[in-house]
Amino acid sequence: MPPPSPDKHAQPSAPARPTWLRWMLKSMVWLVGIAAAGAAGLALLIAVALAVAYPNLPDVSDLADYRPKLPLRVYSVEGALLGEFGEERRNLTPIDEIPKVMTNAVLAIEDARFFQHGGVDYKGMVRAGLANLGRVKSQGASTITMQVARNVYLSSEKTITRKIYEILLTFKLEHLLTKNQILEIYMNQIYLGNRAYGFAAASEAYFGKPLKSISIAEAAMLAGLPKAPSAYNPISNPKRARIRQLYIIDRMVENGFITAEEGAAAKQEDLKIRPGGPDNTRIHAEYVAEMARQLIYAQYGNEAYTRGLNVYTTLNAGDQEAAYQALRKGIMDYERRQHYRGPEKFVALPTDPQEAEDVIDDTLAGHPDNGDVLSAVVLEASPKKIVAARANGEPIEITGEGLKPAQSGLSDKAPPNIRIRRGAVIRIIQTPKKTWDITQLPEVEGAFVAVDPRSGGIKALVGGFDFDKNKFNHVTQAWRQPGSSFKPFIYSAALEKGFTPATVVNDAPLFFSAGTTGGQPWEPKNYDGKYDGPMTLRTALAKSKNVVSIRVLQAVGPKTAQDWITRFGFDADKHPAYLTMALGAGSVTPMQMVAAYSVFANGGYRVNPYLIARVTDHKGRILSNFEPPATTANPRAIEPRNAFVMDSLLQEVARSGTAAKAQATLKRPDIYGKTGTTNDAVDAWFAGFQPTIAAVTWIGYDTPRNLGSRETGGGLSLPIWISFMERALKGVPVAEPTVPPGVVNVGGEWFYEEFARNAGVASVGMEDHSAPASAVPGAPPQAPPPTEERNRILDLFRN
């Protein structure tokens, strides 16, 4: 049956959907399905990653009690920083002690939504992603929490794996720590250049002030450092640092941390940036700091550089600076009298000013300043004027008296290596009158040490002219001949053998034949080659008579004297029992000498010099504390009466003898001491004391050589000692000596009670002028040293 024909009058049906629409709908279904599957897969992948990675994340529980690597710091007794050791400069500062202006400045530029987000700033991440596509400018996506995660636990490599770990670790930190704990870690951990870690250390490094005193302008400057510590360093890149500072101030205003008026005022503030350099230590105590470091390292090992130990020394900051300045001035005054050795280097200076400036900068970078001894490059030179340039471009003119130290280098006949000409690298120093002198870095060395003779606490110590130039500590490591500064210890031994200050000794020529010496004849002489005949022991020590000292030692016996000096801390084997011991032919260190003179200063007790008073951890908890025993609890070296009489003799040296300048300058009677100059003026000493402080100065070359025919301990070392004492004794009352039992005064002179009224040794060497007589009954005559020893120290006879 055929199908019915269509009804022409019926309603038409709905038109069929176009093919493209059906395809689109199907595609969307597929896309949604794929997206859902992708999301499910991604969620599964993230879940698997979390399950695998999360257990491997570092344990962050220790951060609740955050302990970063903190340097070893060494302080004076008043708390002045002397030095620090460790790769990182860091001050651990609790969040509640960090000023709000500092945290606000950091939040404004690093993470303004820190207290709102959960560790990851998703808006920031989107901005960063767009920035990576080059579409917008990003302000960064790393939150403070993410930076803590990266800085404390992770490397700085830029990989997807590290970024995933960083985000996971961020969530973990946010879960276990409070926002304030995280912020505290960041403020203490972040590296800010100049070896400073954390904002407290940076405030000291860049502004020389504690963080609590920071201003808005200073805080903004420091807040710019985390992004690029070298690029925005206010010392090395002040212009870029200033641009970023202004931007951060604007951000602080935008975020409501400061008002517009405060921001405008901060922009106008003139910042005082601390001078740059590897070490901003204000007190010059590098040798002391190194001594402390060695002592602490011996006890704590490598932990000494990471635990944040604070070492408080016995050093007085004012005394230390006075010692440093006095020693440097004494050495530079000596250097002024030496022949000119020539410029340190010669460079070719271009005629173009800018090119010449670049060459000068590069050259002086290799010749850094040495304290107040500055380096400069000569621009023009003539016998009447030198014009030199410093690294800052400042031209300096040297004329008149300032040219005298280098006059030989300005002569047309000067050898090429000596002649001062354009391009020569020279040294200059400013005078008290603000003029300039040409000078040179000294080759001679020196040492100074001062202690409290009552306790042994070291009050000042300078181990050399410059620690960076020569790290050899001459106070503790230099074994040198003490010369006449050793004579008091021989005289001290003589007092126990019946000698008195009134004993008369013949200052007459001595002669020992070849038969007596076993070699060549020996004829010792006084420093000036003159002999004054009979004189008292008091006068002989004041005038530092060599022949008298030899007669005294022969009477006492070299072996007896050798045993006696060990009471003062000297090593017997470094002082052979020969007559030359009377002239200081043995070996001592300045530290030994100051300890030995302390025995005279404190009434006869042996004290051991010490440096470290206490050690604390970074929170101030005491780890060790040294309380020196009372003076009278120390071992007795000599009897009080021996110390008293010796003090009387040493006071005479400082009043009318070779050190008369001491009392004359200091204008006080309680000054005691002895000069010393060894054979051929190789070593120059002064050792002395006031009852509250004993000090020793030494000058000499590391490789022993003549200091100069007119150089003596009284001319070289004594002025340094006096300069120090002028500061150290300021405000210290004059000490009145107490007469101990067993001492009497007869006719204005002091005697042991049993040796008074001619009961002791009345005279020595009066029988003849060719050989000394023994004043002590039964004491055998003593020959000079064997030939080989005698030749080594022959003619060691100077003050």
PDB file of N, CA and C in Angstrom, residues 66 118-119 125 652 656 699 735:
ATOM      1  N   TYR A  66      63.811  30.575  67.311  1.00  0.00           N
ATOM      2  CA  TYR A  66      64.719  30.876  66.195  1.00  0.00           C
ATOM      3  C   TYR A  66      66.129  31.174  66.678  1.00  0.00           C
ATOM      4  N   GLY A 118      47.269  33.942  53.528  1.00  0.00           N
ATOM      5  CA  GLY A 118      47.660  32.738  54.264  1.00  0.00           C
ATOM      6  C   GLY A 118      49.045  32.243  53.935  1.00  0.00           C
ATOM      7  N   GLY A 119      49.890  33.123  53.448  1.00  0.00           N
ATOM      8  CA  GLY A 119      51.249  32.729  53.134  1.00  0.00           C
ATOM      9  C   GLY A 119      51.576  32.871  51.679  1.00  0.00           C
ATOM     10  N   MET A 125      50.806  36.361  42.637  1.00  0.00           N
ATOM     11  CA  MET A 125      51.252  35.304  41.731  1.00  0.00           C
ATOM     12  C   MET A 125      50.721  35.535  40.318  1.00  0.00           C
ATOM     13  N   GLU A 652     113.194  57.592  91.505  1.00  0.00           N
ATOM     14  CA  GLU A 652     114.318  58.490  91.251  1.00  0.00           C
ATOM     15  C   GLU A 652     114.667  58.530  89.770  1.00  0.00           C
ATOM     16  N   SER A 656     114.799  62.228  88.314  1.00  0.00           N
ATOM     17  CA  SER A 656     116.040  62.930  87.968  1.00  0.00           C
ATOM     18  C   SER A 656     116.936  62.145  87.024  1.00  0.00           C
ATOM     19  N   ILE A 699     110.003  49.514  70.989  1.00  0.00           N
ATOM     20  CA  ILE A 699     110.151  49.893  69.576  1.00  0.00           C
ATOM     21  C   ILE A 699     111.356  49.149  69.007  1.00  0.00           C
ATOM     22  N   ALA A 735      98.972  58.617  94.469  1.00  0.00           N
ATOM     23  CA  ALA A 735      99.068  57.532  95.443  1.00  0.00           C
ATOM     24  C   ALA A 735     100.186  57.809  96.434  1.00  0.00           C
TER      25      ALA A 735
END
